[in-house]
CSV table of C-alpha atoms in Angstrom, one decimal:
chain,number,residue,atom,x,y,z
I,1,UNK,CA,17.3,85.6,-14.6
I,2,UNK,CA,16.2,83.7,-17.8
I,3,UNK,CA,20.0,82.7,-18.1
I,4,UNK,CA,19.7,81.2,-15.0
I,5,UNK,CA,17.3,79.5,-15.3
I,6,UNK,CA,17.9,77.9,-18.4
I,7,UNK,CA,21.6,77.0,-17.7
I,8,UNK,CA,21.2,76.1,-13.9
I,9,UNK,CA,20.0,72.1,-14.4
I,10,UNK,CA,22.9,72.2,-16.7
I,11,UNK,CA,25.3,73.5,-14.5
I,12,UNK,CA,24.2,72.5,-11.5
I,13,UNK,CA,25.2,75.8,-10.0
I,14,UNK,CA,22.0,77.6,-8.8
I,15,UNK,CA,20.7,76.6,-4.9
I,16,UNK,CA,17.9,79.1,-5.2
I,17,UNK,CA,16.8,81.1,-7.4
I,18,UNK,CA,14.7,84.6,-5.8
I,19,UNK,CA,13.4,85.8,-9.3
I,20,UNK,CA,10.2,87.9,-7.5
I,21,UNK,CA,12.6,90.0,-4.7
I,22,UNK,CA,15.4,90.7,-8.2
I,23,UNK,CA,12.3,92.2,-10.0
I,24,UNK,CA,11.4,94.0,-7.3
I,25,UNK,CA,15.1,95.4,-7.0
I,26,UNK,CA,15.1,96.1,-10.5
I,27,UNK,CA,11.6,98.2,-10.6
I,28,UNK,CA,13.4,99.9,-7.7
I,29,UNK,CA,16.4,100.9,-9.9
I,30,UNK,CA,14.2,101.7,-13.0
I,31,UNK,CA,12.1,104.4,-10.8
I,32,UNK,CA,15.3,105.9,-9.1
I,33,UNK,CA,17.1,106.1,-12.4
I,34,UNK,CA,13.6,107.6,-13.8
I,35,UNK,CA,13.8,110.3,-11.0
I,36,UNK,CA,16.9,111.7,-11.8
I,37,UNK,CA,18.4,110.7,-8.2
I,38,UNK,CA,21.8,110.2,-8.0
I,39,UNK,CA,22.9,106.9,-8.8
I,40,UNK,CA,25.5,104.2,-7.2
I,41,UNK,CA,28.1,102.4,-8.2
I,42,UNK,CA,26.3,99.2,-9.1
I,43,UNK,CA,23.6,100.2,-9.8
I,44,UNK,CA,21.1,97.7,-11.2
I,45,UNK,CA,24.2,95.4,-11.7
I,46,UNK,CA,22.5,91.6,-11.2
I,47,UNK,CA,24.5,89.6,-8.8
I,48,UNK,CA,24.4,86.0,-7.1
I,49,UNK,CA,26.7,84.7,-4.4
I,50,UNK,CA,27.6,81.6,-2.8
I,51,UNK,CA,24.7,79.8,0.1
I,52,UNK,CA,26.9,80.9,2.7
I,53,UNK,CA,25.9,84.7,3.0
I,54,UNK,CA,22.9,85.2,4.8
I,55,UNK,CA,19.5,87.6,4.0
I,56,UNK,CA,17.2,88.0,6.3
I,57,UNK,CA,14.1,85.4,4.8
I,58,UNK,CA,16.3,83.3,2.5
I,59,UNK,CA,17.2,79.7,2.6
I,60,UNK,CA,21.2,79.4,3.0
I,61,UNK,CA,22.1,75.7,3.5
I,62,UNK,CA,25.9,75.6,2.6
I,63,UNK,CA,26.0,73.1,0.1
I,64,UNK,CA,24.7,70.6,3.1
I,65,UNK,CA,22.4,68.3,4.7
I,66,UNK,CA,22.6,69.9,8.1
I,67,UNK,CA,21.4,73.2,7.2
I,68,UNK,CA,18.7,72.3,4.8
I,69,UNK,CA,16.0,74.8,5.2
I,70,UNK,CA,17.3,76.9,7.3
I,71,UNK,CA,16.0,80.5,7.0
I,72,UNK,CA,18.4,83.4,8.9
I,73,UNK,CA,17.0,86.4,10.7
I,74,UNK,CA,20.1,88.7,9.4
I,75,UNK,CA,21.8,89.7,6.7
I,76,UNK,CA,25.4,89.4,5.9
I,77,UNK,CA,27.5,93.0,6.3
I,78,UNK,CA,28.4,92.4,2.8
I,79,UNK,CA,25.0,91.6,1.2
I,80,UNK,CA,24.0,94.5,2.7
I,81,UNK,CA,26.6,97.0,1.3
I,82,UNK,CA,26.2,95.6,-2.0
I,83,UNK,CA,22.5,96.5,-1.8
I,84,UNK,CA,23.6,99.9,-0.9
I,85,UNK,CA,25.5,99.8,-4.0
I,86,UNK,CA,22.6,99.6,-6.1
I,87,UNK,CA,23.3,95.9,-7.0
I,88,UNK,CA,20.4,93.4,-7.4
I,89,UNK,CA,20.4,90.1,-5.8
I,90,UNK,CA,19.3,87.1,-7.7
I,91,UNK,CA,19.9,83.9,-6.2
I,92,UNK,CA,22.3,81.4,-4.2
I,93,UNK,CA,24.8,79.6,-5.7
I,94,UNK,CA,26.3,76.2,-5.3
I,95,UNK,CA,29.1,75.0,-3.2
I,96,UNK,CA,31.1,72.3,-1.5
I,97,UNK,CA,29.7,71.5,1.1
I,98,UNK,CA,30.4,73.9,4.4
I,99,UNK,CA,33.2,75.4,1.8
I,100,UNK,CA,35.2,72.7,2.8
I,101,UNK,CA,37.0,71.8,-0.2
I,102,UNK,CA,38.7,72.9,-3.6
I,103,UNK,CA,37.7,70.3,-6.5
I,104,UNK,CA,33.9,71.5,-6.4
I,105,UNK,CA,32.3,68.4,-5.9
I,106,UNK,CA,29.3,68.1,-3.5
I,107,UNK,CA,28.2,64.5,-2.3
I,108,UNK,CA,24.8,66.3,-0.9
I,109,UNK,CA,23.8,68.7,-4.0
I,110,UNK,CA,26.0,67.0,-6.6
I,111,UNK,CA,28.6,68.6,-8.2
I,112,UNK,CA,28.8,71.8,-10.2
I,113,UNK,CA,29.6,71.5,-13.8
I,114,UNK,CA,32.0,74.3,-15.6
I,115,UNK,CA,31.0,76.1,-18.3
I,116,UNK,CA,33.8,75.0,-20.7
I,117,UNK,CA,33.5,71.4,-20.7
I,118,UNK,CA,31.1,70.1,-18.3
I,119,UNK,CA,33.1,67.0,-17.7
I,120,UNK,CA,35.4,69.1,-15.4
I,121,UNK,CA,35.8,70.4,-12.1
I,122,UNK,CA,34.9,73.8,-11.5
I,123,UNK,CA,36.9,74.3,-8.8
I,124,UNK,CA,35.9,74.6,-5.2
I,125,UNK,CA,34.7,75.7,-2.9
I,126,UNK,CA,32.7,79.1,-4.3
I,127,UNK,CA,32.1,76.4,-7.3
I,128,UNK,CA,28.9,77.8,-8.4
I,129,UNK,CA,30.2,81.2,-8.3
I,130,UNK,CA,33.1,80.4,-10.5
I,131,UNK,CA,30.2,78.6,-13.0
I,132,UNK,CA,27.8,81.4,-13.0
I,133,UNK,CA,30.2,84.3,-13.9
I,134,UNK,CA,32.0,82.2,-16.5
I,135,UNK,CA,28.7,81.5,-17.9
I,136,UNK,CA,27.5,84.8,-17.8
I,137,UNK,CA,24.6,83.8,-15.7
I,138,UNK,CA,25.7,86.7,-13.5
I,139,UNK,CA,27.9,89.9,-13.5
I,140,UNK,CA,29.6,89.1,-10.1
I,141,UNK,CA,29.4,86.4,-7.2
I,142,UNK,CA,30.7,86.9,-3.7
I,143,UNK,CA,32.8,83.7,-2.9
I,144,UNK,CA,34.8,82.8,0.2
I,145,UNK,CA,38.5,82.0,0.7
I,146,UNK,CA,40.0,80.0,3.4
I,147,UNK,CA,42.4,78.1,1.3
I,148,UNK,CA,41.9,78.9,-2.5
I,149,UNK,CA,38.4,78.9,-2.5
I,150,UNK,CA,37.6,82.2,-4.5
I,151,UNK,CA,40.5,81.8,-6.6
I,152,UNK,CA,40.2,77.9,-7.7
I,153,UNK,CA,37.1,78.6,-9.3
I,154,UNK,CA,38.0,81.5,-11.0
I,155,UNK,CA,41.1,79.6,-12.3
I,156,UNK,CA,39.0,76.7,-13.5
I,157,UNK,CA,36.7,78.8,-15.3
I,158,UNK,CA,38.5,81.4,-16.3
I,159,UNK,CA,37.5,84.4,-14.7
I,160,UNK,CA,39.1,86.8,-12.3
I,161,UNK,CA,39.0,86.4,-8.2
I,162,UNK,CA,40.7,88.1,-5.6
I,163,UNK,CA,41.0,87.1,-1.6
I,164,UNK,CA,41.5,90.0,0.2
I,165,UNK,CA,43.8,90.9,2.7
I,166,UNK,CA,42.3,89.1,6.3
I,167,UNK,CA,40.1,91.7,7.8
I,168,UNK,CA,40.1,93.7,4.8
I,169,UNK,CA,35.9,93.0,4.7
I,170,UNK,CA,33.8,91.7,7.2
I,171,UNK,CA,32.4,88.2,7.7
I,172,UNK,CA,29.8,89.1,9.5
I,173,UNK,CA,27.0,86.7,8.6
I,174,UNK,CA,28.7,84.7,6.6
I,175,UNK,CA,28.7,81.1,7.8
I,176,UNK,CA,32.7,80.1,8.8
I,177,UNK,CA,34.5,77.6,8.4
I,178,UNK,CA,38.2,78.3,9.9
I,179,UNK,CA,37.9,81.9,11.8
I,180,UNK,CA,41.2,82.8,11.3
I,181,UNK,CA,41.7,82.0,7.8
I,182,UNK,CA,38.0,82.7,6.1
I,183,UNK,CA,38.2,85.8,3.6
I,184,UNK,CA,35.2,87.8,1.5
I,185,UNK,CA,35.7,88.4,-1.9
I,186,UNK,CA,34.2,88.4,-5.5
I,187,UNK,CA,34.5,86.7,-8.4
I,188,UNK,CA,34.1,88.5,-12.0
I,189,UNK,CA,35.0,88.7,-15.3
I,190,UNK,CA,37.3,91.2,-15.3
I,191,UNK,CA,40.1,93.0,-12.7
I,192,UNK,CA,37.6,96.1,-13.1
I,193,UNK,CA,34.5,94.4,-12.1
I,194,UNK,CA,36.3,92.7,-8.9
I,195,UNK,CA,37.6,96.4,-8.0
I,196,UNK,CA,33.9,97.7,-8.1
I,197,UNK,CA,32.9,95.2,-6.0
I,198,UNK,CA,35.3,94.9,-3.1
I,199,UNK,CA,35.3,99.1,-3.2
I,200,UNK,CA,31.6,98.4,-2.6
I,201,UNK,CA,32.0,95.8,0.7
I,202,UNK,CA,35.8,96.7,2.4
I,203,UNK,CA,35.6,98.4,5.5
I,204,UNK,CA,35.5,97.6,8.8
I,205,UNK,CA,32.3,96.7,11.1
I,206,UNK,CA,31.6,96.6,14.1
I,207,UNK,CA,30.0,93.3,14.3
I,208,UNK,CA,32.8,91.6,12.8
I,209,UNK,CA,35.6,92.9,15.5
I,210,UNK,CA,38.3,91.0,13.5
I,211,UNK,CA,37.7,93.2,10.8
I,212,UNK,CA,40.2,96.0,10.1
I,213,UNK,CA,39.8,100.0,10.7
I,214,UNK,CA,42.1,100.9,8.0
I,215,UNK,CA,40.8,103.5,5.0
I,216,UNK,CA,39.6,101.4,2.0
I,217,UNK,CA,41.1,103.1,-1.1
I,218,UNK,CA,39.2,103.8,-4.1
I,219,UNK,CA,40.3,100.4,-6.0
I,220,UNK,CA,38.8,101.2,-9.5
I,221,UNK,CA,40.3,104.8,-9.6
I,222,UNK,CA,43.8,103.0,-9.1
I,223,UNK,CA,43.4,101.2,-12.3
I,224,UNK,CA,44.1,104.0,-14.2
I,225,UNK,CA,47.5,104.8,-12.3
I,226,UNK,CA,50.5,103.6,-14.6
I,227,UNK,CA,52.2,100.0,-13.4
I,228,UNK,CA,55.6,101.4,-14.6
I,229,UNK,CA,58.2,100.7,-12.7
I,230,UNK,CA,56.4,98.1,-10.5
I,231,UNK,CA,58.7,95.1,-9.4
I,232,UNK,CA,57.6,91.7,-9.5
I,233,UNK,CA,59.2,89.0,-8.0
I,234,UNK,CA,59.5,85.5,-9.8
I,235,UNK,CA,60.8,82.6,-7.7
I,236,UNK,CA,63.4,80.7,-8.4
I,237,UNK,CA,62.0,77.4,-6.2
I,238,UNK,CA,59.3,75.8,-4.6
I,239,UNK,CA,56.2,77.4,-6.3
I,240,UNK,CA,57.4,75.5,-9.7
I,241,UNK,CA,57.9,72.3,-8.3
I,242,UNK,CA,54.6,70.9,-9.1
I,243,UNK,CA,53.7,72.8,-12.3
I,244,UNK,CA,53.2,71.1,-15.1
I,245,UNK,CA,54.8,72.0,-18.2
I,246,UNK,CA,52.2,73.3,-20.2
I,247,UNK,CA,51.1,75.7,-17.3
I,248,UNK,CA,54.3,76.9,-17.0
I,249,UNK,CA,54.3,77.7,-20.3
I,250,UNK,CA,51.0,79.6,-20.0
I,251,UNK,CA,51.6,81.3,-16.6
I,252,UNK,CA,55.6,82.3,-17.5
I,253,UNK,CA,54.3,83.8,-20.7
I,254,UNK,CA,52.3,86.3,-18.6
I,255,UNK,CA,55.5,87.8,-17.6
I,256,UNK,CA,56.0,89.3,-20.5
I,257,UNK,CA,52.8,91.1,-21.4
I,258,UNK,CA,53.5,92.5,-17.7
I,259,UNK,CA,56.9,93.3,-18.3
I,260,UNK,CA,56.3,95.4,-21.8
I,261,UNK,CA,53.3,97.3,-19.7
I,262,UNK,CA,56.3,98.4,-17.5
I,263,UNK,CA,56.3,96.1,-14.6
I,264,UNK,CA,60.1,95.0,-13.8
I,265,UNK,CA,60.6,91.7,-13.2
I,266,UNK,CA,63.0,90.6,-10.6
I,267,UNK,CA,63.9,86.8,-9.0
I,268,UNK,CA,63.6,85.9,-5.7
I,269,UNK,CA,64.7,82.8,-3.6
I,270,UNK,CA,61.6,81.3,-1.6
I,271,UNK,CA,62.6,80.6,2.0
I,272,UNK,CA,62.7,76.8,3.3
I,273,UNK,CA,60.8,77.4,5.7
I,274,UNK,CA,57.5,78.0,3.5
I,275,UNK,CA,57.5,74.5,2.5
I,276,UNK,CA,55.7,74.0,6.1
I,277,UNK,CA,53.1,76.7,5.2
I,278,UNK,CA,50.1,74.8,3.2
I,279,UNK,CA,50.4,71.8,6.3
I,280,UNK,CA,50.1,74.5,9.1
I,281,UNK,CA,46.9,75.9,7.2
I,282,UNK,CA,45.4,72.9,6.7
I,283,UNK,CA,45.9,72.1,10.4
I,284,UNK,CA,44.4,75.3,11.5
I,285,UNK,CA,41.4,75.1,9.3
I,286,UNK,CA,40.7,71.5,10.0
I,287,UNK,CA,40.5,72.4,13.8
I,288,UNK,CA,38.7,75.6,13.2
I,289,UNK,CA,36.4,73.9,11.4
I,290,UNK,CA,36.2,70.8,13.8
I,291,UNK,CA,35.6,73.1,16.9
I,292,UNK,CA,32.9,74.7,14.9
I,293,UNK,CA,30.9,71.4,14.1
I,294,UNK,CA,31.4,69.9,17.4
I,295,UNK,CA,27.7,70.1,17.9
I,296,UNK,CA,26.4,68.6,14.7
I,297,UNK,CA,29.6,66.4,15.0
I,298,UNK,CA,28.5,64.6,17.6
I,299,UNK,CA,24.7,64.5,17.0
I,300,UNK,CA,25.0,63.8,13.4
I,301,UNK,CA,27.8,62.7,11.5
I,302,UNK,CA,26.0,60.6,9.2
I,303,UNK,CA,24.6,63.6,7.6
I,304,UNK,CA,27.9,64.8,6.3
I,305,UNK,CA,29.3,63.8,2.9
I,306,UNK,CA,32.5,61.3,3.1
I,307,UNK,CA,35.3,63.8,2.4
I,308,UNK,CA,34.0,66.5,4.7
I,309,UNK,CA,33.6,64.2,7.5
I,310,UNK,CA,36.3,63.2,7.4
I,311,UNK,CA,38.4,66.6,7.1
I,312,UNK,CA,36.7,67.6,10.0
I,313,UNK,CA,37.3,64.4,11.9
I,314,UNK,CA,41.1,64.9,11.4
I,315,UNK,CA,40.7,68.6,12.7
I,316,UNK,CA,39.0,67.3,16.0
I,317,UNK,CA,41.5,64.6,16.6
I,318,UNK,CA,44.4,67.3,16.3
I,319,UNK,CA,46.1,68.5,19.8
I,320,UNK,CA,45.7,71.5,21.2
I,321,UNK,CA,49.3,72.2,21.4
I,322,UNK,CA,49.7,71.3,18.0
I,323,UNK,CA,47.1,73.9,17.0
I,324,UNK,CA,48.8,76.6,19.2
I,325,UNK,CA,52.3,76.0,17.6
I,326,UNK,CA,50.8,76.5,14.1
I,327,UNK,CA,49.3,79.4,15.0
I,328,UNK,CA,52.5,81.1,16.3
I,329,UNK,CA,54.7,80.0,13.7
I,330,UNK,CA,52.9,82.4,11.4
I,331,UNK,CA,54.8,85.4,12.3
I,332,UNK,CA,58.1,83.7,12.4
I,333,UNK,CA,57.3,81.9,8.9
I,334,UNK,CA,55.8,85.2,7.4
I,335,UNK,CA,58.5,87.7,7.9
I,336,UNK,CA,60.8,85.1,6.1
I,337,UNK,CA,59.1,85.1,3.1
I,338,UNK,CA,58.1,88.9,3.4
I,339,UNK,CA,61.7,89.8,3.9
I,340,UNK,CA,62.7,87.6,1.1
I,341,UNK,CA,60.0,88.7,-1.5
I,342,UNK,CA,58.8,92.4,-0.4
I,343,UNK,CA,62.3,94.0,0.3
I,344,UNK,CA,62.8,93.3,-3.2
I,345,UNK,CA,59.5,93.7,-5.5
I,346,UNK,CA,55.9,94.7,-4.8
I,347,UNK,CA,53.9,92.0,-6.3
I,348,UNK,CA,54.7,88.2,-6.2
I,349,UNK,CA,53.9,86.3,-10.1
I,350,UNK,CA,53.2,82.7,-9.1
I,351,UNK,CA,51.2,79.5,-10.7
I,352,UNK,CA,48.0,79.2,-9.5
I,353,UNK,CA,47.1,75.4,-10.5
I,354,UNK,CA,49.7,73.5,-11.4
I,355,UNK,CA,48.1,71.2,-13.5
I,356,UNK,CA,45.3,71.8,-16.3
I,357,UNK,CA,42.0,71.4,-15.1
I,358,UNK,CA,40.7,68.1,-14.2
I,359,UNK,CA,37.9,65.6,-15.2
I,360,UNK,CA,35.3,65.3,-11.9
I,361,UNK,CA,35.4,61.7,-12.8
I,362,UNK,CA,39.4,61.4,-12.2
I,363,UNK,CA,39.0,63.5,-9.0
I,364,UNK,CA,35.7,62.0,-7.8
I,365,UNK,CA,36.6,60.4,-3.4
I,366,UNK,CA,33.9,58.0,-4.4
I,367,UNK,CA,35.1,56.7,-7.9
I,368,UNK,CA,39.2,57.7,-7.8
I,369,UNK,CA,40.3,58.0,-4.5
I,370,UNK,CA,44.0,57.9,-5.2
I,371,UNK,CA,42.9,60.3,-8.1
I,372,UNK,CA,41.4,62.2,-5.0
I,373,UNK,CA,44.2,62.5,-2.9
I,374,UNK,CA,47.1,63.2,-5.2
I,375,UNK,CA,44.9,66.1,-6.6
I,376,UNK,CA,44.1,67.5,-3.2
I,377,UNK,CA,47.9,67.0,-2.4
I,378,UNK,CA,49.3,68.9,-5.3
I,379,UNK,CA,46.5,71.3,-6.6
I,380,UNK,CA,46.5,74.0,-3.0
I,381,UNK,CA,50.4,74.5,-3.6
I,382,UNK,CA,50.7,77.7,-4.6
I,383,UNK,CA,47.2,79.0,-2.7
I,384,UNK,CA,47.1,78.1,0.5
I,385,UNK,CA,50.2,79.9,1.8
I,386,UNK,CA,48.6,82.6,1.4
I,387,UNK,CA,45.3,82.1,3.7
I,388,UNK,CA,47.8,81.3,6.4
I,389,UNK,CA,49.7,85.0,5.8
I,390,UNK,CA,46.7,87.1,5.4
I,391,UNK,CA,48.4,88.1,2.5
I,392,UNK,CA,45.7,89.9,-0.6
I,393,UNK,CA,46.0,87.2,-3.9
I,394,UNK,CA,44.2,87.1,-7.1
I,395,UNK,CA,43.6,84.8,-9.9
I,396,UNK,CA,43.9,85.9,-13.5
I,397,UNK,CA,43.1,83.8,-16.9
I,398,UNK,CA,46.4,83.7,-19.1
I,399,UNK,CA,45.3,80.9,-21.9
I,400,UNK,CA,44.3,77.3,-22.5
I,401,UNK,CA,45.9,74.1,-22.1
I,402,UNK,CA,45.1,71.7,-24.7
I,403,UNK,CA,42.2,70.2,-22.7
I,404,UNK,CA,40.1,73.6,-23.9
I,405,UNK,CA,40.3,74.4,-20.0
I,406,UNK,CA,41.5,77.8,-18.3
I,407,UNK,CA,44.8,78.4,-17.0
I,408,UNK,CA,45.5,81.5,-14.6
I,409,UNK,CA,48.1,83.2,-12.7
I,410,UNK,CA,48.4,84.1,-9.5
I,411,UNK,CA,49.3,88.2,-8.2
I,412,UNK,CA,50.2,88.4,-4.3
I,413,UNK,CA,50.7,91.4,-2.3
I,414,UNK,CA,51.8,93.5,0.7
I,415,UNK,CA,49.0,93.0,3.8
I,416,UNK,CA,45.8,95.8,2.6
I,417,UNK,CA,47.5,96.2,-0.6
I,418,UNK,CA,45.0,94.5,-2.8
I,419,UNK,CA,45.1,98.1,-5.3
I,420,UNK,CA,48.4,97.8,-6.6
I,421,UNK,CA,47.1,93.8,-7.4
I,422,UNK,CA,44.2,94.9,-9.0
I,423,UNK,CA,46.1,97.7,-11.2
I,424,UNK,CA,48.4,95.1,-12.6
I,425,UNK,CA,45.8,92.9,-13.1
I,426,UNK,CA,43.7,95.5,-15.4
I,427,UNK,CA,47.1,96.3,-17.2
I,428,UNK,CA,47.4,92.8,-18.2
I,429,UNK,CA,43.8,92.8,-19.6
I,430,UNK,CA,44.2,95.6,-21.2
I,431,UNK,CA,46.9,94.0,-23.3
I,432,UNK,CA,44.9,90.3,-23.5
I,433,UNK,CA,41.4,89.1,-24.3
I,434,UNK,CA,41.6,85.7,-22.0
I,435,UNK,CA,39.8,87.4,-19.6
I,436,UNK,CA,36.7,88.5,-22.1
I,437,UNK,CA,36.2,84.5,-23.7
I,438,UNK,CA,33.3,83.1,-22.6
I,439,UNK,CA,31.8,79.5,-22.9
I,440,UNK,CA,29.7,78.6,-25.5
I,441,UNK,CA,26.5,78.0,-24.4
């Protein structure tokens, strides 16, 4: 709490801050503990998520105008397994606005600052959560992913995020943006921490009926499982194309910490028809998001910041056909990349962003538009493929560029297979410290 406090003005990444209810948690802990009664997995563990998951009594106002000062009457199905975890909940945390976004600026709050330089982006759109963690401000953070959105931050800042498999946890009061796309997942420091945390909120529920019935494994016990023998695939096109060559040399260099843990590495060609994956997302989640909105769309669209507006806009204006035909291309498009990568390896190794982490000045709509655009344009390439799949993904720090800013890589799996990702992501700390640097602040 006292971090947070003294780092938030500096950060920019605290919304609100509920020190009274986290004392009252943590009394709470201190007398079970005292009592000898069994105790849970997280238990006492501070946390603080994005202002998109609702409590009960608490102001959640999505990084926005619109929903300033609203107070829900529920509480999001993952807050509340969390709780039942024994972790504490501390605050909100920053955000682009309505999680529409990946750079991390906010027009309405102002932008969050990360940890390492504050010059830069955090990444968006669980910006705050990516800050906090990084910072140490707080153990964990649950972010959201529709596009990149848990793992951008995480990349920026140099922690460790993982998007889930669709379905895999329920987004049941958490505010949407694109209904088809939007995933729950955490942000942490480590592989380890991010496996005690989605063991904690996976499952299905009832009042999410998109959610799936599938047994949740126990996530942290599979760290300890040897990686030997695992194959991962390494394309030979189209994930490259972007990447600088200073994060190539970071995120290549990965491969060989994974291979001498016992991971064999195998190449894969990327099918052509991928290329048409990141547009089809972005056209879903711009009219998810549109139809959404249409209310405050039409009764307030001054109150939105530039870019959003304008994202949602494009959604509204899209046809419905058009819509339709993205959404059934996904099967077609996904077995051609599942029958090109999972026939041959468990795990896909991919960049995550292909460039080192920005200035917000140089990616600022309202200072560097063309700045603006080309990052938008090149940044989701290797991320938003994925949202459009379903398909589990996580971020993971491999180094510096020589900016002093993170660079991560990116470990996708088989639909609900988010285990074996997390196993080969703990074997890779095991070996490497990037994951355990923090900011000096």
């Amino acid at each position: 709490l006292g971090r947070l406090e003294r780092h938030s003005s500096t950060l920019n990444c605290t919304a609100a801050l509920y020190a009274d209810d986290a004392l009252k948690a943590a009394r709470a802990a201190d007398d079970r503990r005292a009592n000898g009664s069994d105790l849970p997995v997280l238990h006492g563990v501070p946390l603080a998520h994005k202002d998109m998951y609702y409590r009960a009594g608490w102001r959640c106002e999505n990084g926005s105008k619109i929903r300033k000062g609203h107070v829900p009457e529920i509480t999001a199905t993952a807050i509340e397994r969390l709780d039942a975890a024994g972790a504490i909940d501390m605050a909100r945390l920053n955000m682009v606005e309505f999680a529409l976004g990946i750079t991390g600026h906010n027009e309405i709050t102002g932008h969050v600052r990360n940890p390492w330089n504050t010059d830069h982006v955090t990444g968006g759109s669980s910006s705050g959560s990516g800050a906090a963690v990084a910072a140490r401000l707080a153990y964990g953070s649950l972010g959201s992913d529709t596009g990149g959105s848990i793992r951008f931050p995480a990349a920026c800042c140099g922690i460790t995020g993982i998007k889930p498999t669709y379905g895999r946890v329920s987004r049941y009061g958490a505010m949407p943006l694109a209904q088809s796309l939007d995933c729950v997942g955490p942000l942490a420091r480590t592989a380890e921490d991010c496996a005690l945390m989605l063991g904690a909120i996976a499952g299905h529920d009832d009042r999410d009926p998109l959610s799936n019935k599938r047994g949740v494994p126990d996530y942290s016990a599979g760290l300890s499982m040897s990686v030997q023998g695992i194959r991962i695939a390494v394309p030979a096109n189209h994930f490259y194309d972007p990447v600088t060559d200073e994060v190539r040399a970071h995120v290549e260099g990965s491969l060989a910490v994974l291979r001498d843990a016992g991971a064999e590495i195998v190449e894969v060609t990327i099918p052509d028809s991928l290329s048409a994956a990141n547009l089809l997302n972005n056209l879903i989640g711009a009219t998810e998001g549109a139809a959404f909105h249409s209310r405050w769309l039409r009764e307030c669209p001054d109150d939105y910041g530039r870019t959003t507006l304008a994202r949602f806009l494009t959604g509204a204006m899209c046809p419905a056909d058009r819509y339709l035909e993205a959404l059934n291309l996904r099967a077609v498009i996904l077995k051609d990349f599942a029958d090109a990568v999972f026939t041959k390896a468990d795990l896909l190794h991919v960049p995550l962003m292909p460039m080192p982490v920005p200035r917000i000045d140089e990616t600022d709509f309202g200072t560097k538009k063309e700045g603006f655009a080309e990052f938008i344009a090149t940044a989701g390439h290797c991320t938003r493929c994925f949202n459009y799949f379903g398909l589990p993904a996580a971020s993971i720090p491999c180094g510096f560029t020589d900016n002093g800013l993170p660079v991560s890589f990116q470990l996708v799996g088989r639909p609900f297979d988010e285990a074996t990702i997390l196993r080969m992501a703990h074997a890779y700390q095991r070996e490497t410290d990037w994951h355990a640097r923090s900011p000096g602040l």
